[in-house]
Tab-separated table of C-alpha atoms and ligand atoms in Angstrom:
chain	number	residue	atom	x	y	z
A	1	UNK	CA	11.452	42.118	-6.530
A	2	UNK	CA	8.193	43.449	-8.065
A	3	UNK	CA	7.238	43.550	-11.314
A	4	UNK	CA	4.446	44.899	-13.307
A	5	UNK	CA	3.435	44.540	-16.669
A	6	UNK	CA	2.743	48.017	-17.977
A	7	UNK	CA	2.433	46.376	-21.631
A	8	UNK	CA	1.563	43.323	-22.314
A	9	UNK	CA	0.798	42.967	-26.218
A	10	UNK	CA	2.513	43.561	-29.586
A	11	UNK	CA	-0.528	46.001	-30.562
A	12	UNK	CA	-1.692	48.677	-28.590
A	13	UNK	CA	-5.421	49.919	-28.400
A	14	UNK	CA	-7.668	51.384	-25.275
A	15	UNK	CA	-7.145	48.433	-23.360
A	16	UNK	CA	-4.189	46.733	-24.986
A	17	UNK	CA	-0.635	48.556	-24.569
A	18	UNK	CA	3.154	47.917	-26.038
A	19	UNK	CA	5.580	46.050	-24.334
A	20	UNK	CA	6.793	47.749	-21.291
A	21	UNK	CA	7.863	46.052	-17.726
A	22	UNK	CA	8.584	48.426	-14.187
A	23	UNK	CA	10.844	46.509	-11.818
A	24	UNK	CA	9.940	48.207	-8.193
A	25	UNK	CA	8.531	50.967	-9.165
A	26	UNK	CA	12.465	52.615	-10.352
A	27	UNK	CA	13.300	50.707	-13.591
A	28	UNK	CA	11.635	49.954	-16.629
A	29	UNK	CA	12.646	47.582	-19.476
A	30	UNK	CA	11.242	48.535	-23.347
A	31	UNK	CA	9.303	51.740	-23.384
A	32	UNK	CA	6.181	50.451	-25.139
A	33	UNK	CA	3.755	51.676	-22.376
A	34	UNK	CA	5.511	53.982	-19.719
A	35	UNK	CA	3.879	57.441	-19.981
A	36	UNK	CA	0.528	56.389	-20.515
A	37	UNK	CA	0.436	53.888	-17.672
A	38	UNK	CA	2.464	56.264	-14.865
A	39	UNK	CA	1.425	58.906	-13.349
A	40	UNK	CA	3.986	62.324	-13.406
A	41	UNK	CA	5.282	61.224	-9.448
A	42	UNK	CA	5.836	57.725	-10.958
A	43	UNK	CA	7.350	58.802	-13.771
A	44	UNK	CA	9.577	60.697	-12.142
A	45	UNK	CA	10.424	58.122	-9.505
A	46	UNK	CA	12.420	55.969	-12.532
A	47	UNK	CA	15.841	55.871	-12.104
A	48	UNK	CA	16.745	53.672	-15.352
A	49	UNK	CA	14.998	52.153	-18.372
A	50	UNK	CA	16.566	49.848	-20.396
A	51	UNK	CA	15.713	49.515	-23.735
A	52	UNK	CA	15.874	45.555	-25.703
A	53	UNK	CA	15.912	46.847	-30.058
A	54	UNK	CA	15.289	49.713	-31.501
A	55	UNK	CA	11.797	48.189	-33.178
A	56	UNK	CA	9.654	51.250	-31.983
A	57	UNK	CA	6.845	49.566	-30.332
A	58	UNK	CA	9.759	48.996	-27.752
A	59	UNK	CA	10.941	52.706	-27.754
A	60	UNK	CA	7.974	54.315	-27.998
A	61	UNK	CA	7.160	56.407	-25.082
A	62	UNK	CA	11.515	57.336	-24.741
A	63	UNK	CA	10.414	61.122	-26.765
A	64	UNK	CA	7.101	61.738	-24.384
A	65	UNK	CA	9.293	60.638	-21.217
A	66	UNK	CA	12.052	62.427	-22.081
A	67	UNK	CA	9.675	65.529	-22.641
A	68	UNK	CA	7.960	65.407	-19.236
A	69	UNK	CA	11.565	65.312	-17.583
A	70	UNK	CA	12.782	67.830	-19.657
A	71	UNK	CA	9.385	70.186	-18.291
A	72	UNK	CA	10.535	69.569	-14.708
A	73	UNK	CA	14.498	70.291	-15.748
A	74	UNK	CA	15.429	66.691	-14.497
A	75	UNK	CA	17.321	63.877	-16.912
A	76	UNK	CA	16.180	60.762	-17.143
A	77	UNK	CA	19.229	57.645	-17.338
A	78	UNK	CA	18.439	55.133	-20.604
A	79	UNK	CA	20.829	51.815	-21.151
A	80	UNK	CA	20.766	49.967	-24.300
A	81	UNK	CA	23.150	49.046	-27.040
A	82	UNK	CA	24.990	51.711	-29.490
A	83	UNK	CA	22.144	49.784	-32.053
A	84	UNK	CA	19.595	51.528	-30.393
A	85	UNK	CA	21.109	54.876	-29.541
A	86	UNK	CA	21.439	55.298	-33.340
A	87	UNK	CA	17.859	54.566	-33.877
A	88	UNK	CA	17.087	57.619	-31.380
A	89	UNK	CA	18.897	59.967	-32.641
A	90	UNK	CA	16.781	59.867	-35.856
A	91	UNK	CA	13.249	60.478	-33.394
A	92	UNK	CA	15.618	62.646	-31.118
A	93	UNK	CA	17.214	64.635	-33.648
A	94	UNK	CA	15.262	67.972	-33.802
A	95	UNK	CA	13.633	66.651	-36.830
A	96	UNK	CA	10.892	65.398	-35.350
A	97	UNK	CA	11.145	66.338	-31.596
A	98	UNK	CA	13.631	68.403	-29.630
A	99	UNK	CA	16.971	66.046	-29.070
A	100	UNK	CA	16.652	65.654	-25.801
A	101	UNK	CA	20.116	63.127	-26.096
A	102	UNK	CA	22.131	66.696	-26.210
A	103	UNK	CA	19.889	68.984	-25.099
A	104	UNK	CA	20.181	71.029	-22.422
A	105	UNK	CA	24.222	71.209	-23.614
A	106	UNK	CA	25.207	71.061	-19.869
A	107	UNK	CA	22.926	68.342	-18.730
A	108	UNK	CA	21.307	66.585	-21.343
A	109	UNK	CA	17.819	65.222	-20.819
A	110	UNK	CA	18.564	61.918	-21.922
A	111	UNK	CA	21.745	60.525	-20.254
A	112	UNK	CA	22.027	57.499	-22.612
A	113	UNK	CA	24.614	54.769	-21.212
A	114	UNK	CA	25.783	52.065	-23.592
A	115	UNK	CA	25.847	48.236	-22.785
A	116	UNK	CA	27.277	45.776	-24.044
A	117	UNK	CA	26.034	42.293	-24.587
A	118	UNK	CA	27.987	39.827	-22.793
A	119	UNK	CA	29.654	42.492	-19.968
A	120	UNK	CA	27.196	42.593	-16.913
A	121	UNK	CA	26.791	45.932	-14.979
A	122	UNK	CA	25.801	47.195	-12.192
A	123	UNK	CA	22.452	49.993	-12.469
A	124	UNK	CA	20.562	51.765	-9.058
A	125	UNK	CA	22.097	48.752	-7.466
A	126	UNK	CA	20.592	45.284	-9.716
A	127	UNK	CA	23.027	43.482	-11.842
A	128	UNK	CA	21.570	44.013	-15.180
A	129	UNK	CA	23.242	41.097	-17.474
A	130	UNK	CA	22.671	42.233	-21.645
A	131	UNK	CA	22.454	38.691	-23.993
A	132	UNK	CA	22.148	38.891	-27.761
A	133	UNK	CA	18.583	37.088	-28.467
A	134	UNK	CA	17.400	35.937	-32.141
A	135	UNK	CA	15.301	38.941	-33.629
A	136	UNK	CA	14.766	40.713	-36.910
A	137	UNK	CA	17.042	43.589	-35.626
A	138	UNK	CA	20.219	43.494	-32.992
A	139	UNK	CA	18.335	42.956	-29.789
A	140	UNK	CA	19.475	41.962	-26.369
A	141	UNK	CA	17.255	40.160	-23.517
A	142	UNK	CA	18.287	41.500	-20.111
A	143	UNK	CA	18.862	39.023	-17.094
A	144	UNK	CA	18.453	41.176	-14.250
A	145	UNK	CA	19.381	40.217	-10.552
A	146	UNK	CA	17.994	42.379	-7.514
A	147	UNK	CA	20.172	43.456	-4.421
A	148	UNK	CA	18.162	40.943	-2.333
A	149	UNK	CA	19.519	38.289	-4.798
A	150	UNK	CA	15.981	37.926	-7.284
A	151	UNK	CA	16.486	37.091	-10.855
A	152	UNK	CA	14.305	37.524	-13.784
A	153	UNK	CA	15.090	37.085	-17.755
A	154	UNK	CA	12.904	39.319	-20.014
A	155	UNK	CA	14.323	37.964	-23.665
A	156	UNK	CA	12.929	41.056	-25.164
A	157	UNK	CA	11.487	39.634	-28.860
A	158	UNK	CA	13.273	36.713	-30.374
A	159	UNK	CA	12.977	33.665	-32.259
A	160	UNK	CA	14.329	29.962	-31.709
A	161	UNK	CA	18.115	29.365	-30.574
A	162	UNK	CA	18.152	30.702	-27.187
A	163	UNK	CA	20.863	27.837	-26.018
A	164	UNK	CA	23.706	30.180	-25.629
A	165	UNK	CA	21.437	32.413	-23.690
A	166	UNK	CA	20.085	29.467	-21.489
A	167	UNK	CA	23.516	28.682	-20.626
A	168	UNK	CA	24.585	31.955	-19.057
A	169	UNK	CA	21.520	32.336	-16.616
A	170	UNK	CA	19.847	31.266	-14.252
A	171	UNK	CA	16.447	33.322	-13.715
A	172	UNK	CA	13.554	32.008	-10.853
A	173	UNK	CA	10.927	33.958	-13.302
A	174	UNK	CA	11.485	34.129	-17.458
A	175	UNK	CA	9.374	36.730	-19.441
A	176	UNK	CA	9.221	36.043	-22.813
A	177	UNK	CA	7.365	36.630	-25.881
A	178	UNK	CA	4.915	34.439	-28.202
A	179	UNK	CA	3.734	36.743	-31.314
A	180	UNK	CA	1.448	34.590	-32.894
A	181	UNK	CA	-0.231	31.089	-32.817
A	182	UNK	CA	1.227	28.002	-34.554
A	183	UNK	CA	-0.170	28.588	-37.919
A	184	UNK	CA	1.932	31.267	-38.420
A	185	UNK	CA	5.340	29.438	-37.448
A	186	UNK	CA	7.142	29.727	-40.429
A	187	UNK	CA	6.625	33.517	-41.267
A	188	UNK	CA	7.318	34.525	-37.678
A	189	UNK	CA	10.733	32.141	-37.098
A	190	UNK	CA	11.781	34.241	-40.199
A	191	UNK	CA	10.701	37.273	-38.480
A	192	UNK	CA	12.421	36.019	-34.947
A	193	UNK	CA	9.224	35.808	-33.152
A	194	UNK	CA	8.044	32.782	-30.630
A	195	UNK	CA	4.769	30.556	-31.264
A	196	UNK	CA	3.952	28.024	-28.756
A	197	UNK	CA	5.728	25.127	-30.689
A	198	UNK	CA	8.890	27.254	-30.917
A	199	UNK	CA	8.630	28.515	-27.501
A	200	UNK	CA	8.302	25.072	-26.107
A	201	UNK	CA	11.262	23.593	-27.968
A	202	UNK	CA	13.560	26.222	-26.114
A	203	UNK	CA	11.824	25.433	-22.992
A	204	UNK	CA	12.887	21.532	-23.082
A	205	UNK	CA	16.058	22.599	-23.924
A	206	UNK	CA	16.381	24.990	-21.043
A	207	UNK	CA	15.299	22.475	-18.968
A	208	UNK	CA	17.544	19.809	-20.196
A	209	UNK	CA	20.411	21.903	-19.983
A	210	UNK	CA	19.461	23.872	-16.480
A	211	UNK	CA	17.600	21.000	-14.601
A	212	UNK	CA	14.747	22.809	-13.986
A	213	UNK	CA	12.250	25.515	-15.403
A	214	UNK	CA	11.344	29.092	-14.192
A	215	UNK	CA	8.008	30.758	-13.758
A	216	UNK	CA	7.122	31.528	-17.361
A	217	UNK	CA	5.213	34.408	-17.774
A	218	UNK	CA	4.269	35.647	-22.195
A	219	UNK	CA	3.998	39.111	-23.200
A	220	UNK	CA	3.541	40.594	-26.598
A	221	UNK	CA	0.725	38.770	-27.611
A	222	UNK	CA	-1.447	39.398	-30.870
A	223	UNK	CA	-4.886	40.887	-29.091
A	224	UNK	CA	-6.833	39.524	-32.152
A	225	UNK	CA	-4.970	36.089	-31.737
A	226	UNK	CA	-4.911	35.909	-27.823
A	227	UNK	CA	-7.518	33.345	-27.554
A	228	UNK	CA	-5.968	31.261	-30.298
A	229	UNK	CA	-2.162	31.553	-28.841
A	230	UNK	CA	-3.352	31.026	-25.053
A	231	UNK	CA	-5.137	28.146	-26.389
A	232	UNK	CA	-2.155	26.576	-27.486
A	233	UNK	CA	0.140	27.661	-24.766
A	234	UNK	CA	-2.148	25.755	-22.226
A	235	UNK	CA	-1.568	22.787	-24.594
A	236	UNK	CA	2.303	23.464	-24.116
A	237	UNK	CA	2.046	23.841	-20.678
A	238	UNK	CA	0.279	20.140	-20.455
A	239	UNK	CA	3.120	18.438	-22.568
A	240	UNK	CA	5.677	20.352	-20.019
A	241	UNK	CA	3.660	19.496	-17.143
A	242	UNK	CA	4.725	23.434	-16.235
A	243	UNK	CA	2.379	26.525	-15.797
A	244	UNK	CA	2.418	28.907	-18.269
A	245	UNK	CA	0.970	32.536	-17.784
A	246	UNK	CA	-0.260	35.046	-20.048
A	247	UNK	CA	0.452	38.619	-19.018
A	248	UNK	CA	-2.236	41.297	-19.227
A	249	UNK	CA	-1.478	45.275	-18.568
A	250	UNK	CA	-1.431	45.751	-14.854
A	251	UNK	CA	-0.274	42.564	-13.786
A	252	UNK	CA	2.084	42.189	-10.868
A	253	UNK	CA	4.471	39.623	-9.909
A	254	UNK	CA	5.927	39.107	-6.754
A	255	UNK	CA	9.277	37.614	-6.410
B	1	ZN	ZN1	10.977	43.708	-32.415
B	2	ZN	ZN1	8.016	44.067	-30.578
């Protein structure tokens, strides 16, 4: 399995981009950073995206994707939860942009499947498994096995209390999220959001629980408080005695 980082931060800029993740080169999870990091023959290589919340710095690029498979008369397969097919239809409801989720009536543009958290399924041949997550909104992380037998967790954004997650999986690589540094703990638990104190409680406990820890690997980082937060992930990473990476746009990982 490989996997790039399209999007790596929770703020996007020239050189920073939302959170967006292409598993060999046909799926994508969270659609932060899709069309401006593909080219039109990558784009149109995708066979599924799956989408974590509705929050739209995850769902951002769905209208300008859905617009250059519309040009070339081709539809475009999106998973997520019922959740976040409601919050398209308000940008996909000829409002604001053409709604590609009906449109054309025979064969829409968007052919939106929903999952369900809990019920694993099978997509272009990976077992995608969809597990509710702590966040601001209803979100789901997505454990997703490869045919060659590869796992990865992406949590998607979340907060503390990831035990009933932890039990269900069993990922080699975990992507996860830290927002902000530890001075901003209490606002962002509130929010569901990581720091590296928070993120390293659910770490022991995935380790107590699991006998072991996965490659860790942070996305949607603060630009203006990377240094800070990598500062005190390193820290984290000491007490663990486990390596902790930050991701950066472009980034590949080889499984
Ligand atoms: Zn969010
Ligand atoms: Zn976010």
């Amino acid at each position: 399995m490989n996997i790039t980082i399209l999007g790596a931060h929770n703020c996007e800029s020239q050189n920073t981009k939302l959170t967006s993740l292409l598993i060999d080169d046909i799926m994508v999870i969270d659609a932060g950073a899709i069309t401006s990091s593909l080219s039109f023959p990558e784009q149109r290589r995708l066979k599924a995206i799956l989408l974590t919340h509705q929050h739209y710095d995850h769902i951002k690029d769905v209208p300008t994707i859905a617009f250059n498979f519309a040009m070339a008369w081709a539809s475009v397969n999106i998973y997520s939860t019922l959740s976040v097919y409601e919050a398209l239809t308000l940008i996909l409801g000829n409002k604001l942009y053409p709604n590609f989720l009906d449109f054309p009536q025979d064969k829409p543009t968007i052919k939106f499947t929903a999952l369900e958290p809990y019920k694993a399924k099978q997509i272009e041949g990976y077992r995608i498994l969809p597990l509710p997550v702590n966040h601001s909104t209803p979100t789901v992380g997505y454990q997703v096995t490869s045919p060659e037998g590869k796992t990865v967790f992406y949590t998607g954004d979340t907060g503390p209390g990831l035990q009933d997650c932890w039990e269900r999986i069993s990922p080699q690589l975990l992507i996860t999220e830290v927002s902000a540094p530890n001075r901003f703990e209490e606002l962002y638990k509130k929010r569901g959001h990581f720091t590296p104190n928070l993120l390293q409680q659910e770490l022991a406990s995935f380790r107590e629980l699991k006998g072991y820890l996965p490659q860790v690997v942070i996305i949607h980082i603060n630009p203006a408080l990377e240094e800070e937060t990598g500062a005190e992930l390193a820290t984290v990473a000491r007490l663990l005695k486990h390596p902790i990476t930050l991701a950066y746009e472009g980034m590949q990982i080889k499984l």
